[in-house]
XYZ file of C-alpha atoms in Angstrom:
356
model
C -11.173 -49.524 -33.278
C -11.123 -52.406 -30.812
C -7.954 -52.715 -28.727
C -8.468 -55.869 -26.682
C -4.873 -56.959 -26.166
C -4.027 -54.275 -23.615
C -5.403 -51.356 -21.620
C -3.861 -48.099 -20.510
C -2.211 -47.951 -17.109
C -4.911 -45.466 -16.096
C -7.657 -48.017 -16.759
C -9.926 -48.578 -13.760
C -9.070 -52.290 -13.662
C -5.321 -51.740 -13.644
C -5.591 -48.880 -11.135
C -7.549 -51.172 -8.814
C -4.898 -53.884 -9.141
C -2.211 -51.273 -8.539
C -3.939 -50.104 -5.353
C -5.113 -53.410 -3.887
C -2.613 -55.940 -5.169
C -3.586 -59.634 -5.182
C -6.802 -58.792 -3.304
C -8.097 -56.893 -6.342
C -10.669 -58.722 -8.428
C -8.748 -57.436 -11.432
C -5.347 -58.763 -10.357
C -5.603 -61.795 -12.616
C -6.754 -59.698 -15.560
C -3.074 -58.918 -16.047
C 0.133 -60.911 -15.793
C 1.687 -59.099 -12.841
C 4.947 -60.470 -11.438
C 4.859 -58.896 -7.979
C 3.408 -56.335 -5.607
C 3.777 -53.434 -5.372
C 3.478 -52.809 -9.085
C 6.583 -51.210 -10.559
C 6.577 -49.311 -13.862
C 10.252 -48.587 -14.554
C 10.877 -51.170 -15.788
C 7.410 -52.735 -15.581
C 7.095 -55.864 -13.448
C 4.094 -56.935 -15.523
C 3.569 -57.912 -19.131
C 3.343 -54.682 -21.112
C 2.663 -54.349 -24.820
C 6.052 -54.133 -26.538
C 7.519 -53.120 -23.186
C 5.506 -49.892 -22.908
C 4.735 -49.512 -19.203
C 1.656 -47.427 -20.014
C 0.085 -50.368 -21.894
C -0.336 -53.364 -19.569
C -1.397 -56.488 -21.448
C -4.674 -58.206 -20.681
C -4.859 -61.963 -20.190
C -7.514 -62.092 -22.896
C -6.476 -65.504 -24.156
C -6.730 -67.448 -20.906
C -8.941 -65.497 -18.477
C -12.710 -66.078 -18.941
C -13.540 -62.989 -16.864
C -11.545 -60.792 -19.238
C -13.136 -62.447 -22.247
C -16.651 -61.997 -20.891
C -15.998 -58.333 -20.113
C -14.614 -57.701 -23.590
C -17.484 -59.460 -25.349
C -20.057 -57.595 -23.249
C -18.352 -54.339 -24.231
C -18.382 -55.392 -27.882
C -22.088 -56.179 -27.669
C -22.883 -52.821 -26.063
C -21.055 -50.849 -28.744
C -22.466 -52.922 -31.587
C -25.983 -52.296 -30.294
C -25.417 -48.548 -30.652
C -25.430 -49.066 -34.424
C -21.749 -48.939 -35.352
C -21.045 -50.439 -38.776
C -18.077 -52.590 -37.875
C -14.880 -53.223 -35.983
C -11.208 -52.684 -36.826
C -9.278 -54.968 -34.480
C -5.889 -53.835 -33.212
C -3.119 -56.495 -33.138
C -5.632 -59.377 -32.970
C -2.852 -61.900 -33.619
C -1.532 -61.069 -30.159
C -4.664 -62.609 -28.669
C -3.633 -66.030 -29.916
C -7.015 -67.697 -29.515
C -9.247 -68.774 -32.381
C -12.084 -69.480 -29.955
C -12.039 -65.912 -28.611
C -12.324 -64.429 -32.094
C -14.981 -66.955 -33.049
C -17.011 -65.834 -30.034
C -16.307 -62.230 -30.999
C -17.756 -62.842 -34.455
C -20.831 -64.601 -33.079
C -21.423 -61.691 -30.710
C -21.134 -59.021 -33.404
C -22.981 -60.821 -36.192
C -25.729 -61.882 -33.801
C -26.534 -58.204 -33.312
C -25.730 -56.877 -36.788
C -25.202 -59.525 -39.493
C -23.885 -56.832 -41.855
C -21.232 -55.482 -39.490
C -17.761 -55.449 -41.055
C -14.958 -57.090 -39.063
C -11.392 -56.346 -40.144
C -8.283 -57.453 -38.301
C -4.960 -55.619 -38.313
C -2.819 -58.346 -39.853
C 0.319 -57.406 -41.784
C 0.982 -60.739 -43.457
C -0.938 -63.816 -44.660
C -4.362 -63.607 -43.003
C -5.765 -67.018 -43.908
C -5.929 -68.228 -40.315
C -8.534 -65.573 -39.506
C -10.400 -65.645 -42.831
C -12.070 -69.043 -42.834
C -15.538 -67.581 -42.348
C -15.640 -67.965 -38.568
C -13.537 -65.003 -37.373
C -12.913 -61.879 -39.503
C -14.407 -60.683 -42.779
C -11.114 -59.158 -43.936
C -7.661 -58.133 -42.813
C -5.693 -54.952 -43.403
C -4.231 -55.770 -46.803
C -0.636 -54.708 -46.310
C 0.363 -57.301 -48.917
C -1.569 -55.194 -51.451
C -0.158 -51.960 -50.064
C 3.427 -53.215 -50.388
C 2.912 -53.945 -54.080
C 1.404 -50.505 -54.672
C 4.413 -48.820 -53.076
C 6.998 -50.961 -54.862
C 5.354 -50.564 -58.271
C 3.740 -47.133 -58.405
C 5.737 -45.180 -55.804
C 9.245 -46.570 -56.147
C 9.215 -48.152 -59.604
C 11.295 -51.018 -58.237
C 9.289 -53.746 -59.962
C 7.677 -54.217 -63.384
C 4.193 -54.903 -64.728
C 4.642 -58.669 -64.980
C 5.947 -58.873 -61.429
C 3.256 -56.761 -59.761
C 0.505 -58.547 -61.696
C 1.872 -61.909 -60.555
C 2.335 -60.780 -56.941
C -1.238 -59.502 -56.741
C -2.505 -62.767 -58.238
C -0.570 -64.565 -55.522
C -2.263 -62.490 -52.832
C -5.692 -63.177 -54.351
C -4.930 -66.893 -54.433
C -4.458 -66.904 -50.666
C -8.130 -66.173 -50.095
C -11.594 -67.135 -51.259
C -13.305 -65.013 -53.941
C -15.740 -63.761 -51.307
C -12.903 -62.618 -49.048
C -11.033 -60.894 -51.874
C -14.111 -58.784 -52.567
C -14.018 -57.239 -49.079
C -10.290 -57.013 -48.340
C -9.211 -53.766 -46.649
C -7.053 -52.312 -49.455
C -4.829 -49.396 -48.442
C -2.157 -47.221 -49.988
C -0.955 -46.285 -46.515
C -1.989 -46.043 -42.877
C -1.144 -44.405 -39.564
C 1.603 -47.024 -39.164
C 3.368 -46.392 -42.485
C 4.745 -43.472 -44.451
C 2.150 -41.731 -46.588
C 2.087 -42.846 -50.206
C 2.915 -39.409 -51.596
C 6.065 -39.351 -49.470
C 6.964 -42.875 -50.562
C 6.667 -41.579 -54.137
C 8.989 -38.651 -53.456
C 6.144 -36.186 -53.960
C 5.333 -37.501 -57.448
C 1.645 -36.618 -57.817
C 1.237 -38.582 -61.061
C 2.448 -41.780 -59.378
C -0.003 -41.197 -56.546
C -2.879 -40.616 -58.957
C -2.107 -43.796 -60.897
C -1.968 -45.819 -57.678
C -5.273 -44.295 -56.557
C -6.907 -45.191 -59.865
C -5.679 -48.753 -59.526
C -6.854 -48.998 -55.913
C -10.314 -47.684 -56.783
C -10.713 -50.018 -59.779
C -9.273 -53.154 -58.146
C -11.366 -55.731 -56.338
C -11.777 -55.333 -52.594
C -12.697 -52.415 -50.343
C -10.565 -49.339 -51.150
C -9.655 -47.465 -47.978
C -8.525 -43.826 -47.992
C -6.262 -42.689 -45.157
C -7.432 -39.231 -44.079
C -5.725 -36.451 -45.983
C -4.514 -38.589 -48.866
C -7.483 -37.322 -50.853
C -6.071 -33.788 -50.717
C -2.415 -34.685 -51.174
C -1.072 -34.855 -47.622
C 2.475 -36.126 -47.294
C 4.448 -37.351 -44.313
C 7.126 -39.927 -43.612
C 6.837 -42.478 -40.833
C 5.177 -41.847 -37.460
C 4.646 -39.146 -36.294
C 4.988 -37.217 -39.572
C 2.363 -39.421 -41.222
C -0.205 -38.407 -38.592
C -0.182 -34.670 -39.194
C -3.153 -32.372 -38.821
C -5.566 -32.261 -41.739
C -4.970 -29.058 -43.770
C -8.144 -27.254 -42.762
C -6.539 -23.961 -43.795
C -7.038 -24.812 -47.451
C -3.589 -26.160 -48.395
C -5.041 -28.886 -50.576
C -4.206 -30.407 -53.947
C -7.436 -29.800 -55.845
C -6.502 -32.093 -58.739
C -6.104 -35.071 -56.390
C -9.341 -34.188 -54.596
C -11.188 -33.942 -57.918
C -9.828 -37.314 -59.035
C -10.962 -38.972 -55.810
C -14.451 -37.532 -56.209
C -14.628 -38.885 -59.764
C -13.332 -42.320 -58.792
C -15.664 -42.682 -55.821
C -18.650 -41.576 -57.906
C -17.725 -43.990 -60.677
C -17.193 -46.930 -58.343
C -20.497 -46.307 -56.575
C -22.307 -46.362 -59.941
C -20.508 -49.385 -61.419
C -21.375 -52.965 -60.402
C -18.256 -54.438 -62.001
C -15.974 -52.134 -59.998
C -17.782 -52.818 -56.739
C -18.039 -56.593 -56.953
C -16.642 -57.849 -60.267
C -13.869 -60.360 -60.799
C -10.411 -59.354 -62.046
C -8.765 -60.457 -65.289
C -5.528 -59.253 -66.816
C -6.082 -58.240 -70.451
C -2.565 -57.176 -71.442
C 0.896 -56.479 -70.010
C 4.012 -55.017 -71.613
C 7.076 -54.502 -69.439
C 9.190 -52.550 -71.923
C 6.490 -49.974 -72.610
C 4.969 -50.018 -69.125
C 1.494 -51.001 -70.321
C -1.109 -52.737 -68.167
C -4.758 -53.432 -68.926
C -7.279 -55.390 -66.890
C -11.008 -56.044 -66.842
C -13.555 -56.134 -64.044
C -16.698 -58.148 -64.781
C -19.934 -58.605 -62.825
C -22.565 -60.405 -64.885
C -23.073 -58.339 -68.021
C -21.422 -55.236 -66.570
C -17.819 -54.787 -67.705
C -15.074 -52.225 -67.191
C -11.642 -52.176 -68.841
C -8.837 -50.171 -67.256
C -5.810 -49.286 -69.389
C -2.613 -47.797 -67.986
C 0.324 -46.335 -69.873
C 2.980 -46.077 -67.192
C 5.694 -45.233 -69.667
C 7.293 -41.864 -70.291
C 5.890 -41.322 -73.767
C 2.500 -41.420 -75.452
C 1.841 -44.418 -77.648
C -0.997 -46.280 -79.398
C -2.372 -49.299 -77.573
C -4.413 -52.143 -79.057
C -6.253 -54.591 -76.811
C -7.392 -58.025 -77.949
C -10.820 -58.392 -76.323
C -11.871 -61.616 -78.060
C -11.929 -63.528 -74.753
C -13.504 -60.780 -72.702
C -17.075 -60.560 -73.989
C -17.050 -57.316 -75.976
C -19.198 -57.419 -79.122
C -17.995 -55.746 -82.294
C -19.512 -52.313 -82.698
C -19.665 -51.661 -78.952
C -18.880 -48.019 -78.250
C -16.906 -47.405 -75.079
C -16.099 -44.169 -73.279
C -13.213 -43.358 -70.968
C -15.008 -42.441 -67.744
C -12.282 -39.965 -66.818
C -11.124 -38.487 -70.118
C -14.410 -38.898 -72.043
C -12.725 -40.302 -75.181
C -15.145 -42.591 -77.079
C -13.918 -45.549 -79.158
C -15.456 -48.575 -80.892
C -14.624 -52.264 -80.541
C -13.706 -53.533 -84.021
C -12.802 -57.106 -84.962
C -12.685 -57.918 -81.239
C -10.023 -55.254 -80.711
C -10.001 -51.870 -79.022
C -7.412 -49.413 -80.310
C -6.424 -46.303 -78.406
C -4.728 -44.027 -80.949
C -2.525 -42.161 -78.484
C -2.503 -43.079 -74.801
C -0.837 -40.216 -72.963
C 2.322 -40.910 -70.983
C 1.731 -41.863 -67.348
C -2.010 -41.957 -67.740
C -4.944 -44.258 -67.096
C -8.248 -44.755 -68.901
C -11.353 -46.444 -67.525
C -13.489 -47.691 -70.401
C -17.197 -48.314 -69.918
C -19.964 -48.941 -72.457
C -20.841 -45.517 -73.869
C -24.437 -45.793 -72.673
C -23.391 -46.592 -69.083
C -23.428 -44.000 -66.330
C -20.095 -42.168 -66.180
C -18.341 -40.282 -63.413
C -19.463 -36.687 -62.998
C -16.911 -33.921 -63.472
């Protein structure tokens, strides 16, 4: 987690500036308004006014930039797999982040670079800065639709399409897709403790394109409103929701074994607002997966028209979670009774399924 916008007030550079004033070689690393340094209120630029977090002049000071990039190189050489960048928009310099990328990728071309951006991330996703951003636009739709029920199938499908249209196909495949984070209320709390809503959102997250990210503890049903309640201790004492944990294990196993879920495109197959039905397909070459959700309050039959989605008549498909096997007939797939508030993940019957 790279925090390059500010340091702590106990950082060696700031302590030196605090002790030696303008004579310190680190004085110009910060925007200090006078000497002696005063902390209440701070007479220097501090992140969001927090005196303990003096801001670095990372945008305009070459010495700061060189130090940061040398630090980045040292850590990358240790073999870390990537960087999550804290408030990178507050270092308002494309050239700095371009140099950051060159430094990281020059050492490890496969390193993953994700920036903490809460809104439209196109500025940083042109191929010369970050690989992805924290996809809060995705997260917001998950909360509104699955947790709060404040929008419908047509609306969430359209909103997600709008988010995808912001970025290139390559970027969409690696977006940092969350249901929550250390800066937001946990999803289960957003859903008022509704475990079924959380499970449905998790199934969608794990079968949607992008990189699904699990906030620690969500996989065992942790709850918690906004900071600090959302940052509680992991329940090591065994207070876990085993059904959520089991679902996560199944979904992760299935995704790891399924090319279309890892890197396939996304197509909507069917929507029905009144009944709360949503079906979509992921496709990667010849590998296909169809996900069907009945978000309504009663079981009902569902028929999907698959004529445009490459399924040959006679193809037998199995729900990777429920193990129900059906056959494509006349380009249609009929589910006799889709349980209320349930999801099915249909794969060719001869494909590897999730282990239970």
